[in-house]
Coordinates of C-alpha atoms in Angstrom, one line a residue:
X1 CA 0.0 0.0 0.0
X2 CA 1.4 3.4 -1.0
X3 CA 0.5 6.8 0.3
X4 CA 1.4 10.0 -1.5
X5 CA -1.0 12.4 0.2
X6 CA -1.7 13.0 3.9
X7 CA -3.2 10.5 6.2
X8 CA -4.1 11.4 9.8
X9 CA -4.8 8.5 12.2
X10 CA -6.9 10.2 14.7
X11 CA -7.6 9.5 18.4
X12 CA -9.4 6.2 18.8
X13 CA -8.7 5.1 15.2
X14 CA -6.6 2.1 14.0
X15 CA -4.9 1.9 10.7
X16 CA -4.1 -1.5 9.3
X17 CA -2.1 -2.6 6.2
X18 CA -2.1 -6.4 6.3
X19 CA -2.8 -7.5 2.8
X20 CA -1.0 -4.9 0.7
X21 CA 2.5 -6.0 1.6
X22 CA 3.2 -3.3 4.1
X23 CA 3.0 0.5 3.9
X24 CA 5.1 2.8 1.7
X25 CA 5.0 6.5 2.4
X26 CA 5.9 8.2 -0.9
X27 CA 8.2 11.2 -1.2
X28 CA 5.2 13.6 -1.0
X29 CA 3.3 11.4 1.5
X30 CA 2.6 12.3 5.1
X31 CA 1.3 10.0 7.8
X32 CA 0.5 11.4 11.2
X33 CA -0.4 9.0 14.0
X34 CA -2.5 10.7 16.6
X35 CA -4.2 7.7 18.1
X36 CA -3.7 7.2 21.8
X37 CA -4.1 3.9 23.6
X38 CA -4.8 2.1 20.3
X39 CA -2.5 -0.3 18.4
X40 CA -1.9 1.1 14.9
X41 CA -0.6 -2.1 13.2
X42 CA 1.3 -2.2 9.9
X43 CA 2.2 -5.7 8.8
X44 CA 3.6 -7.4 5.7
X45 CA 6.8 -5.6 4.7
X46 CA 6.6 -3.1 7.6
X47 CA 6.9 0.7 6.9
X48 CA 9.0 2.4 4.2
X49 CA 9.2 6.1 4.6
X50 CA 10.2 8.2 1.6
X51 CA 8.2 11.2 2.9
X52 CA 7.2 12.0 6.5
X53 CA 6.0 9.8 9.4
X54 CA 5.1 11.4 12.7
X55 CA 4.0 9.5 15.8
X56 CA 2.4 12.0 18.3
X57 CA 3.1 12.1 22.0
X58 CA 1.0 9.4 23.6
X59 CA 0.4 7.5 20.4
X60 CA 1.5 3.9 19.8
X61 CA 2.7 2.5 16.5
X62 CA 3.5 -1.1 15.8
X63 CA 4.9 -2.9 12.8
X64 CA 5.7 -6.5 12.3
X65 CA 8.6 -6.1 9.9
X66 CA 10.5 -3.0 10.9
X67 CA 10.9 0.6 9.8
X68 CA 12.9 1.8 6.8
X69 CA 13.5 5.5 6.4
X70 CA 15.1 6.4 3.1
X71 CA 17.4 9.4 2.5
X72 CA 14.5 11.5 1.4
X73 CA 12.3 10.5 4.3
X74 CA 12.0 11.6 7.9
X75 CA 10.4 9.9 10.9
X76 CA 9.6 11.7 14.2
X77 CA 8.7 9.6 17.1
X78 CA 7.1 11.6 19.9
X79 CA 5.2 8.6 21.2
X80 CA 6.1 4.9 21.2
X81 CA 7.2 2.8 18.3
X82 CA 7.1 -1.0 18.7
X83 CA 9.3 -2.7 16.1
X84 CA 7.9 -6.2 16.8
X85 CA 11.0 -8.2 15.9
X86 CA 11.8 -6.0 13.0
X87 CA 14.9 -3.8 12.3
X88 CA 15.2 0.0 11.9
X89 CA 17.0 0.6 8.7
X90 CA 17.6 3.1 5.8
X91 CA 19.6 6.2 5.5
X92 CA 17.2 9.0 6.5
X93 CA 17.0 10.9 9.8
X94 CA 14.9 9.7 12.7
X95 CA 14.1 12.0 15.6
X96 CA 12.9 10.4 18.9
X97 CA 11.6 13.4 20.8
X98 CA 10.6 12.3 24.2
X99 CA 9.3 9.0 22.8
X100 CA 10.7 5.5 22.6
X101 CA 11.7 2.7 20.1
X102 CA 11.8 -0.8 21.4
X103 CA 11.1 -4.5 20.8
X104 CA 9.7 -7.0 23.4
X105 CA 11.0 -10.3 24.5
X106 CA 7.8 -12.2 23.5
X107 CA 6.9 -10.1 20.5
X108 CA 3.7 -8.7 22.1
X109 CA 3.1 -5.1 22.8
X110 CA 2.8 -5.7 26.5
X111 CA 6.0 -7.8 26.9
X112 CA 9.2 -6.9 28.6
X113 CA 11.1 -4.4 26.5
X114 CA 14.3 -5.4 24.7
X115 CA 16.6 -4.2 22.0
X116 CA 16.1 -3.4 18.3
X117 CA 18.7 -3.9 15.6
X118 CA 19.6 -0.5 13.9
X119 CA 21.0 -1.9 10.7
X120 CA 20.9 1.2 8.4
X121 CA 23.0 4.3 8.1
X122 CA 20.4 6.5 9.7
X123 CA 21.2 9.1 12.2
X124 CA 18.8 8.6 15.1
X125 CA 18.6 11.6 17.4
X126 CA 17.2 11.1 20.9
X127 CA 16.2 14.2 22.8
X128 CA 14.0 15.5 25.6
X129 CA 13.9 12.4 27.7
X130 CA 13.7 9.9 24.8
X131 CA 14.6 6.2 25.3
X132 CA 15.7 3.7 22.6
X133 CA 16.5 0.0 23.1
X134 CA 19.3 -1.5 21.1
X135 CA 20.3 -5.2 20.9
X136 CA 24.0 -4.1 20.6
X137 CA 24.3 -4.5 16.8
X138 CA 23.9 -2.1 13.9
X139 CA 25.5 0.6 11.9
X140 CA 23.1 3.5 12.5
X141 CA 24.5 6.6 14.4
X142 CA 22.9 7.3 17.8
X143 CA 23.1 11.0 18.4
X144 CA 22.3 12.4 21.9
X145 CA 20.3 15.7 21.5
X146 CA 18.9 18.3 23.7
X147 CA 17.2 17.6 27.1
X148 CA 14.3 19.1 28.9
X149 CA 15.5 18.0 32.3
X150 CA 14.8 14.3 31.6
X151 CA 17.7 12.1 30.7
X152 CA 18.1 10.8 27.1
X153 CA 18.6 7.0 27.4
X154 CA 20.2 4.3 25.2
X155 CA 19.4 0.9 26.7
X156 CA 21.6 -1.9 25.4
X157 CA 20.3 -5.4 25.9
X158 CA 22.5 -8.5 25.6
X159 CA 25.2 -10.3 27.5
X160 CA 28.4 -8.5 26.6
X161 CA 30.7 -7.9 23.6
X162 CA 31.7 -4.9 21.5
X163 CA 29.0 -2.4 20.8
X164 CA 30.1 -0.9 17.4
X165 CA 27.2 1.4 16.8
X166 CA 28.5 5.0 16.5
X167 CA 27.4 7.2 19.5
X168 CA 27.8 11.0 19.1
X169 CA 27.3 14.1 21.3
X170 CA 27.3 12.0 24.5
X171 CA 27.4 14.3 27.5
X172 CA 26.4 15.1 31.1
X173 CA 22.8 14.0 31.9
X174 CA 22.8 11.4 29.0
X175 CA 22.9 7.8 29.9
X176 CA 23.7 4.4 28.5
X177 CA 22.3 1.5 30.6
X178 CA 22.9 -2.2 30.1
X179 CA 20.1 -4.7 30.7
X180 CA 21.1 -8.4 31.0
X181 CA 24.7 -7.8 31.8
X182 CA 25.6 -9.5 35.0
X183 CA 29.4 -9.0 35.4
X184 CA 30.4 -5.9 37.4
X185 CA 32.6 -3.1 36.1
X186 CA 35.9 -2.9 37.9
X187 CA 37.9 -0.2 36.1
X188 CA 36.5 1.7 33.1
X189 CA 39.2 2.9 30.7
X190 CA 39.0 5.2 27.7
X191 CA 41.3 5.3 24.7
X192 CA 41.4 7.7 21.7
X193 CA 40.6 6.2 18.3
X194 CA 42.6 9.0 16.7
X195 CA 39.6 10.4 14.7
X196 CA 37.7 12.3 17.4
X197 CA 36.0 9.2 18.7
X198 CA 36.9 7.1 21.7
X199 CA 36.7 3.5 22.9
X200 CA 35.2 2.9 26.3
X201 CA 36.0 -0.4 27.9
X202 CA 33.9 -1.4 30.9
X203 CA 36.6 -3.7 32.4
X204 CA 35.2 -6.8 34.0
X205 CA 31.8 -6.6 32.3
X206 CA 32.8 -7.8 28.9
X207 CA 31.4 -4.6 27.3
X208 CA 33.2 -2.3 24.9
X209 CA 31.7 0.8 23.3
X210 CA 34.1 1.2 20.4
X211 CA 32.9 4.4 18.8
X212 CA 31.9 7.2 21.2
X213 CA 32.1 10.9 20.5
X214 CA 31.5 13.2 23.5
X215 CA 30.1 16.7 23.6
X216 CA 32.5 19.6 23.0
X217 CA 32.3 20.6 26.7
X218 CA 33.5 17.1 27.8
X219 CA 36.0 16.7 25.0
X220 CA 37.7 20.0 26.0
X221 CA 38.3 18.5 29.5
X222 CA 39.8 15.2 28.3
X223 CA 43.4 14.7 29.4
X224 CA 46.0 12.1 28.7
X225 CA 47.1 9.7 31.4
X226 CA 50.5 9.1 29.7
X227 CA 49.9 5.4 29.3
X228 CA 47.7 5.3 26.1
X229 CA 44.5 6.0 28.0
X230 CA 42.7 9.2 28.7
X231 CA 40.7 10.7 31.6
X232 CA 37.2 11.7 30.8
X233 CA 35.3 13.7 33.5
X234 CA 32.4 11.8 34.9
X235 CA 33.6 8.4 33.5
X236 CA 37.1 7.4 34.3
X237 CA 37.1 9.5 37.5
X238 CA 34.2 7.5 39.0
X239 CA 34.6 3.8 39.1
X240 CA 31.4 2.0 40.0
X241 CA 31.0 -1.8 40.3
X242 CA 27.5 -1.7 38.9
X243 CA 27.9 -0.9 35.2
X244 CA 27.7 2.8 36.2
X245 CA 30.2 5.4 35.0
X246 CA 29.8 8.6 36.9
X247 CA 26.7 10.5 35.7
X248 CA 26.4 8.6 32.5
X249 CA 26.2 4.8 32.7
X250 CA 23.5 3.4 34.9
X251 CA 23.1 -0.2 36.0
X252 CA 19.3 -0.3 35.8
X253 CA 17.3 -1.4 38.8
X254 CA 14.6 -3.8 37.7
X255 CA 11.1 -2.6 38.7
X256 CA 8.2 -5.1 38.5
X257 CA 5.5 -4.3 36.0
X258 CA 2.5 -6.3 34.8
X259 CA 4.5 -7.0 31.7
X260 CA 7.8 -8.1 33.4
X261 CA 10.7 -6.2 34.8
X262 CA 11.6 -2.7 33.5
X263 CA 14.7 -0.6 34.2
X264 CA 13.8 2.2 36.5
X265 CA 15.4 4.8 34.3
X266 CA 13.2 3.7 31.4
X267 CA 9.9 4.3 33.2
X268 CA 7.7 7.1 32.0
X269 CA 4.6 8.8 33.2
X270 CA 1.6 6.6 32.4
X271 CA 3.6 3.3 32.5
X272 CA 2.1 0.6 34.7
X273 CA 4.1 -0.8 37.6
X274 CA 3.2 -3.5 40.0
X275 CA 2.4 -2.4 43.5
X276 CA 1.6 -4.5 46.6
X277 CA -1.7 -3.8 48.3
X278 CA -2.6 -5.9 51.3
X279 CA -0.2 -8.6 50.0
X280 CA -1.6 -8.7 46.5
X281 CA -0.2 -7.3 43.2
X282 CA -2.1 -4.3 41.8
X283 CA -1.1 -2.4 38.6
X284 CA -0.9 1.4 39.0
X285 CA 0.3 4.1 36.6
X286 CA 3.5 6.1 37.1
X287 CA 2.9 9.8 37.8
X288 CA 6.4 11.2 37.7
X289 CA 10.0 9.9 37.6
X290 CA 12.5 12.1 39.4
X291 CA 16.3 11.8 39.1
X292 CA 19.3 13.4 40.4
X293 CA 23.1 13.0 39.9
X294 CA 25.3 13.0 43.0
X295 CA 29.0 13.7 42.8
X296 CA 31.6 13.8 45.6
X297 CA 31.0 16.8 47.9
X298 CA 27.3 17.1 47.1
X299 CA 26.1 15.1 50.1
X300 CA 27.6 14.2 53.5
X301 CA 27.6 11.3 55.9
X302 CA 25.3 8.4 55.1
X303 CA 23.7 10.2 52.1
X304 CA 27.1 10.4 50.3
X305 CA 27.0 6.7 49.3
X306 CA 24.3 4.4 48.3
X307 CA 23.3 1.4 50.3
X308 CA 24.0 -2.0 48.7
X309 CA 21.5 -4.8 49.6
X310 CA 23.1 -8.0 48.5
X311 CA 21.3 -10.7 46.6
X312 CA 19.2 -13.0 49.0
X313 CA 19.7 -10.7 51.9
X314 CA 16.0 -10.8 52.9
X315 CA 15.1 -14.3 51.6
X316 CA 16.1 -16.6 48.8
X317 CA 15.8 -14.5 45.6
X318 CA 15.0 -11.3 47.6
X319 CA 16.5 -9.3 46.2
X320 CA 17.2 -11.3 43.1
X321 CA 20.5 -9.5 42.6
X322 CA 22.4 -6.8 44.4
X323 CA 20.2 -3.7 44.8
X324 CA 21.5 -0.1 45.2
X325 CA 19.3 2.4 46.8
X326 CA 19.8 5.7 48.7
X327 CA 20.2 5.6 52.4
X328 CA 16.8 7.1 53.2
X329 CA 14.9 4.9 50.8
X330 CA 12.5 2.8 52.8
X331 CA 12.1 -1.0 52.7
X332 CA 8.9 -2.8 53.7
X333 CA 9.8 -5.0 56.7
X334 CA 8.7 -5.6 60.2
X335 CA 5.2 -4.2 59.5
X336 CA 6.4 -0.9 58.3
X337 CA 8.8 1.1 56.2
X338 CA 12.4 1.2 57.4
X339 CA 15.1 3.5 56.0
X340 CA 17.8 1.4 54.4
X341 CA 20.5 3.1 56.6
X342 CA 19.0 1.6 59.7
X343 CA 19.4 -2.0 58.4
X344 CA 23.1 -1.7 57.5
X345 CA 25.0 -4.6 59.1
X346 CA 28.3 -4.5 57.2
X347 CA 27.6 -8.0 55.8
X348 CA 24.5 -8.4 53.6
X349 CA 23.6 -4.7 53.7
X350 CA 26.4 -2.2 53.4
X351 CA 27.0 1.4 52.8
X352 CA 29.0 1.2 49.6
X353 CA 31.8 3.7 50.1
X354 CA 33.4 2.7 46.8
X355 CA 30.6 4.6 45.0
X356 CA 30.7 8.4 45.5
X357 CA 29.3 9.5 42.2
X358 CA 25.9 8.1 41.2
X359 CA 22.4 8.9 39.8
X360 CA 19.3 7.9 41.6
X361 CA 15.7 7.7 40.5
X362 CA 12.4 7.9 42.4
X363 CA 9.1 6.7 41.0
X364 CA 6.0 8.6 42.1
X365 CA 2.5 7.3 41.8
X366 CA -0.7 9.1 42.5
X367 CA -0.4 7.8 46.1
X368 CA 2.5 6.5 48.1
X369 CA 2.8 2.8 47.3
X370 CA 4.9 -0.3 47.7
X371 CA 7.0 -1.3 44.6
X372 CA 9.1 -4.4 43.9
X373 CA 12.7 -3.6 43.1
X374 CA 14.7 -6.7 42.2
X375 CA 11.9 -8.5 44.0
X376 CA 12.3 -6.6 47.2
X377 CA 9.3 -4.5 48.5
X378 CA 10.4 -0.8 48.7
X379 CA 8.5 2.5 48.7
X380 CA 7.6 4.7 45.8
X381 CA 8.5 8.4 46.0
X382 CA 6.8 10.2 48.8
X383 CA 6.9 14.0 48.5
X384 CA 8.1 15.3 51.9
X385 CA 9.1 18.7 50.5
X386 CA 12.3 17.5 48.8
X387 CA 11.1 17.5 45.2
X388 CA 13.5 20.3 44.6
X389 CA 16.4 17.9 45.2
X390 CA 15.8 16.4 41.8
X391 CA 17.4 17.6 38.6
X392 CA 14.0 17.5 36.7
X393 CA 12.0 19.1 39.4
X394 CA 9.9 22.1 38.5
X395 CA 12.3 24.3 40.5
X396 CA 15.4 22.3 41.3
X397 CA 17.6 23.2 44.2
X398 CA 21.3 24.1 43.8
X399 CA 23.4 21.3 45.3
X400 CA 20.8 20.4 48.0
X401 CA 21.5 18.1 50.9
X402 CA 19.2 15.2 51.6
X403 CA 17.1 15.7 54.7
X404 CA 16.3 12.9 57.1
X405 CA 12.6 12.0 56.6
X406 CA 10.8 11.1 59.8
X407 CA 7.2 12.1 58.9
X408 CA 5.4 13.2 55.9
X409 CA 3.1 16.2 55.3
X410 CA -0.6 15.6 55.9
X411 CA -1.3 15.6 52.2
X412 CA 1.3 12.9 51.5
X413 CA 0.6 10.0 53.8
X414 CA 2.9 7.0 53.7
X415 CA 1.7 3.6 52.5
X416 CA 2.8 2.0 55.8
X417 CA 4.1 3.3 59.1
X418 CA 7.6 4.6 59.0
X419 CA 9.7 2.8 61.6
X420 CA 12.8 4.4 63.1
X421 CA 12.7 3.5 66.8
X422 CA 15.2 0.9 68.1
X423 CA 12.4 -1.2 69.5
X424 CA 10.7 -1.6 66.1
X425 CA 13.9 -1.8 63.9
X426 CA 16.2 -3.9 66.1
X427 CA 14.3 -7.2 65.5
X428 CA 14.4 -6.8 61.8
X429 CA 18.1 -5.9 61.9
X430 CA 19.0 -8.9 64.1
X431 CA 17.1 -11.3 61.8
X432 CA 18.9 -9.9 58.7
X433 CA 22.2 -10.1 60.5
X434 CA 21.6 -13.7 61.5
X435 CA 20.6 -14.6 57.9
X436 CA 23.9 -12.9 56.7
X437 CA 25.8 -15.4 58.9
X438 CA 23.8 -18.3 57.5
X439 CA 24.7 -17.1 54.0
X440 CA 28.4 -17.1 55.0
X441 CA 28.7 -13.3 54.5
X442 CA 31.5 -11.6 56.4
X443 CA 31.8 -8.0 57.3
X444 CA 33.1 -6.0 54.4
X445 CA 35.1 -3.9 56.9
X446 CA 36.3 -5.2 60.3
X447 CA 34.3 -3.9 63.2
X448 CA 36.3 -1.1 64.9
X449 CA 37.8 -1.4 68.3
X450 CA 35.9 0.6 70.9
X451 CA 36.9 2.6 74.0
X452 CA 35.1 4.5 76.7
X453 CA 38.1 6.8 77.2
X454 CA 36.8 10.3 76.1
X455 CA 40.4 11.7 76.0
X456 CA 38.9 14.7 77.8
X457 CA 40.8 18.0 78.0
X458 CA 40.4 21.7 77.7
X459 CA 41.8 24.1 75.1
X460 CA 42.2 27.8 75.9
X461 CA 41.5 30.7 73.6
X462 CA 45.3 30.8 72.9
X463 CA 45.3 27.1 71.9
X464 CA 47.0 25.7 75.0
X465 CA 45.9 22.3 76.2
X466 CA 44.8 21.8 79.8
X467 CA 44.8 18.1 80.9
X468 CA 42.6 16.9 83.7
X469 CA 44.0 17.4 87.2
X470 CA 41.8 14.4 88.3
X471 CA 39.3 12.1 86.7
X472 CA 36.7 9.9 88.2
X473 CA 33.9 7.9 86.6
X474 CA 31.6 10.9 86.4
X475 CA 33.7 14.0 87.1
X476 CA 36.8 15.8 85.7
X477 CA 38.8 18.6 87.4
X478 CA 41.0 21.1 85.5
X479 CA 43.3 23.9 86.7
X480 CA 42.4 27.1 84.9
X481 CA 45.2 29.6 84.1
X482 CA 44.7 33.1 85.6
X483 CA 42.7 35.4 83.3
X484 CA 40.9 32.6 81.4
X485 CA 37.7 33.9 79.9
X486 CA 36.6 31.0 77.6
X487 CA 37.7 27.5 77.2
X488 CA 36.7 24.6 75.0
X489 CA 35.8 21.2 76.4
X490 CA 37.3 18.8 73.9
X491 CA 36.8 15.0 73.6
X492 CA 36.5 12.1 71.2
X493 CA 33.3 11.9 69.3
X494 CA 31.3 9.0 67.9
X495 CA 27.9 8.4 66.3
X496 CA 25.8 5.8 68.2
X497 CA 24.8 4.3 64.9
X498 CA 28.5 3.5 64.2
X499 CA 29.5 2.2 67.7
X500 CA 26.3 0.4 68.7
X501 CA 24.4 -0.6 65.6
X502 CA 22.8 1.0 62.6
X503 CA 19.3 0.5 64.0
X504 CA 20.1 3.3 66.6
X505 CA 18.7 6.2 64.7
X506 CA 21.1 8.8 66.1
X507 CA 23.6 10.2 63.5
X508 CA 24.9 12.9 65.8
X509 CA 28.6 13.0 66.5
X510 CA 28.4 12.9 70.3
X511 CA 31.2 14.0 72.6
X512 CA 30.3 13.8 76.3
X513 CA 27.0 14.5 78.1
X514 CA 27.6 17.3 80.6
X515 CA 25.6 18.1 83.7
X516 CA 26.6 20.8 86.3
X517 CA 29.8 22.8 86.0
X518 CA 31.4 24.3 89.1
X519 CA 34.2 26.8 89.4
X520 CA 36.2 26.6 92.6
X521 CA 38.1 29.8 93.5
X522 CA 39.6 29.5 97.0
X523 CA 36.7 28.6 99.3
X524 CA 34.2 30.0 96.9
X525 CA 32.1 27.7 94.6
X526 CA 30.4 29.2 91.5
X527 CA 27.8 27.1 89.9
X528 CA 27.3 27.6 86.1
X529 CA 24.4 26.2 84.1
X530 CA 24.4 28.5 81.1
X531 CA 25.6 25.7 78.9
X532 CA 22.3 23.8 79.7
X533 CA 20.2 26.5 78.1
X534 CA 22.2 28.9 75.9
X535 CA 21.5 28.5 72.2
X536 CA 24.5 30.5 71.0
X537 CA 27.3 28.4 72.4
X538 CA 29.5 26.7 69.8
X539 CA 30.1 22.9 70.0
X540 CA 26.9 21.9 71.8
X541 CA 24.0 19.8 70.5
X542 CA 20.5 21.0 71.0
X543 CA 19.2 21.2 74.5
X544 CA 17.4 17.9 75.4
X545 CA 16.5 18.5 79.1
X546 CA 17.2 20.8 82.1
X547 CA 20.0 18.7 83.6
X548 CA 22.3 17.6 80.8
X549 CA 23.5 18.4 77.3
X550 CA 25.7 16.7 74.7
X551 CA 28.8 18.3 73.3
X552 CA 29.8 17.7 69.7
X553 CA 33.5 17.3 70.5
X554 CA 34.6 20.8 71.1
X555 CA 32.2 22.7 73.3
X556 CA 32.6 26.4 74.2
X557 CA 32.5 27.3 78.0
X558 CA 32.2 30.9 79.1
X559 CA 33.5 31.6 82.6
X560 CA 31.8 34.1 85.0
X561 CA 33.5 37.5 84.9
X562 CA 34.1 37.3 88.7
X563 CA 36.3 34.2 88.2
X564 CA 38.6 35.6 85.5
X565 CA 41.1 37.3 87.7
X566 CA 42.3 34.3 89.6
X567 CA 43.4 30.8 89.1
X568 CA 40.6 28.3 89.7
X569 CA 39.6 24.7 89.5
X570 CA 36.9 23.8 87.0
X571 CA 34.8 20.8 87.9
X572 CA 32.8 19.2 85.1
X573 CA 30.1 16.6 85.8
X574 CA 30.2 14.0 83.0
X575 CA 27.0 12.0 82.9
X576 CA 27.8 9.8 79.9
X577 CA 30.8 9.2 77.6
X578 CA 31.3 6.7 74.8
X579 CA 31.6 4.3 73.4
X580 CA 34.0 5.7 70.8
X581 CA 36.1 4.3 68.0
X582 CA 39.4 3.7 69.6
X583 CA 41.7 4.9 66.9
X584 CA 40.0 8.3 66.5
X585 CA 41.2 11.0 68.9
X586 CA 40.8 14.7 69.0
X587 CA 43.7 16.9 67.8
X588 CA 45.7 18.6 70.5
X589 CA 47.7 21.8 70.6
X590 CA 50.6 22.4 73.0
X591 CA 49.9 21.3 76.6
X592 CA 49.8 24.1 79.1

């Protein structure tokens, strides 16, 4: 069947060409597919485009024998194009503008997405959040275009080998993900091909991208390592054992959908995902997919690295393979949602400090829900006021820090209670830790030696160190030099989550808990309690009660004016100290 005029396939309509041997769009022909939620099936010899083919946003086009765009033709895919076991070929230009091109594993529209063979000499430009699936073969050029805040994605399916398809204009925010690749990356290397293109070897994974051209901004920053390889910002400076290279290459967490697993970065608004409601699977549409890239220095403490949940950590096949999530991402366990950081045991669940540059995604539904990631029940995105943390948020923040989420706004209620107290989390932690032992998993890092020695001392305004005159279990006495106005009470610090267990939801660096402070001058005793209430003293944590307050390791003490003219004895009541990590001590100046 040949078309030389204009054909519009409107909403609710279906266009079939089964008996005419496929569809040919002549050089003056125009076909616009507007239909939404309807299969527009072209069979026989597929579609040959010598004129113009446009698939509108939200529309769905299917062909049983591929798409051929000639040098005089153009194809614009704003919606979804299902190749149904066919190839994409020809020599004309194809623009995928926020849409997708894919095949499926079972040849049906609802099957799990897989790669297409791009066998022509076409230039296929993907822009504004577009996603295309490649089976790893082909000669067409994949060109990364503009973005609107959503990443442009090339998903490569297979099991390894050399990917020869030319890739051009690859830059920050773009991504290449690998589905079906099980071997981890140990050391990505890049070498110049001498013609402006580069070969990227994902060492350990069996994957080589042999023809990659970067954006001019990245190319200008490429430097030689002096050994035949080059350093590419965002790639070689960010080794990741999960097929992720800095901000660019993502491993692809498998999210359960009614049609099989889908990579999280390929999900789009309107896609159906599988949620768990009262123990049963229920399909619900995606509302929004947020993403953000994190590089060293953006975040601190636990948020600076993802949490790795090893395969089988919760049960056999749960998760099905190692799962990486952010430390605040909640897991359904123990009757509620528990932040991943509270379950870290150093064995089956670890904070992966080898990864300091990564991109994370959150999937939002109409309501907070439970998803299956690699078979593990985890939460969907819950808007607690941090939407601005994401790169594609309506108003993104500039280098925002991740806030600890304890409760949600009234209008964004969690799908299950959020559990953070030791009483509710400890039983889950202990069960997972016991299972890690059964699995034969050892600590990735040896448990640190602990001490209750606070290494307590004073430091004067001039930097002199004053060691204790006397120490007991709950008190310390110091001789103050004459004229002292302020001193700092210095000690070791430790976070209870590090020295006791991760299920202790206290990430503060605690020094010592201080009660009363007395200043002895001759026979006079001056009681000072300003440290228990003053909000402008440096080195103190927030006031918790009227009788004690924790220091943060270097706490400022202001002495009464009446005591500054004479030498005195400072008596400090220490209510609690430690445990601390033994090999971490405060720095000292010169002893007084």
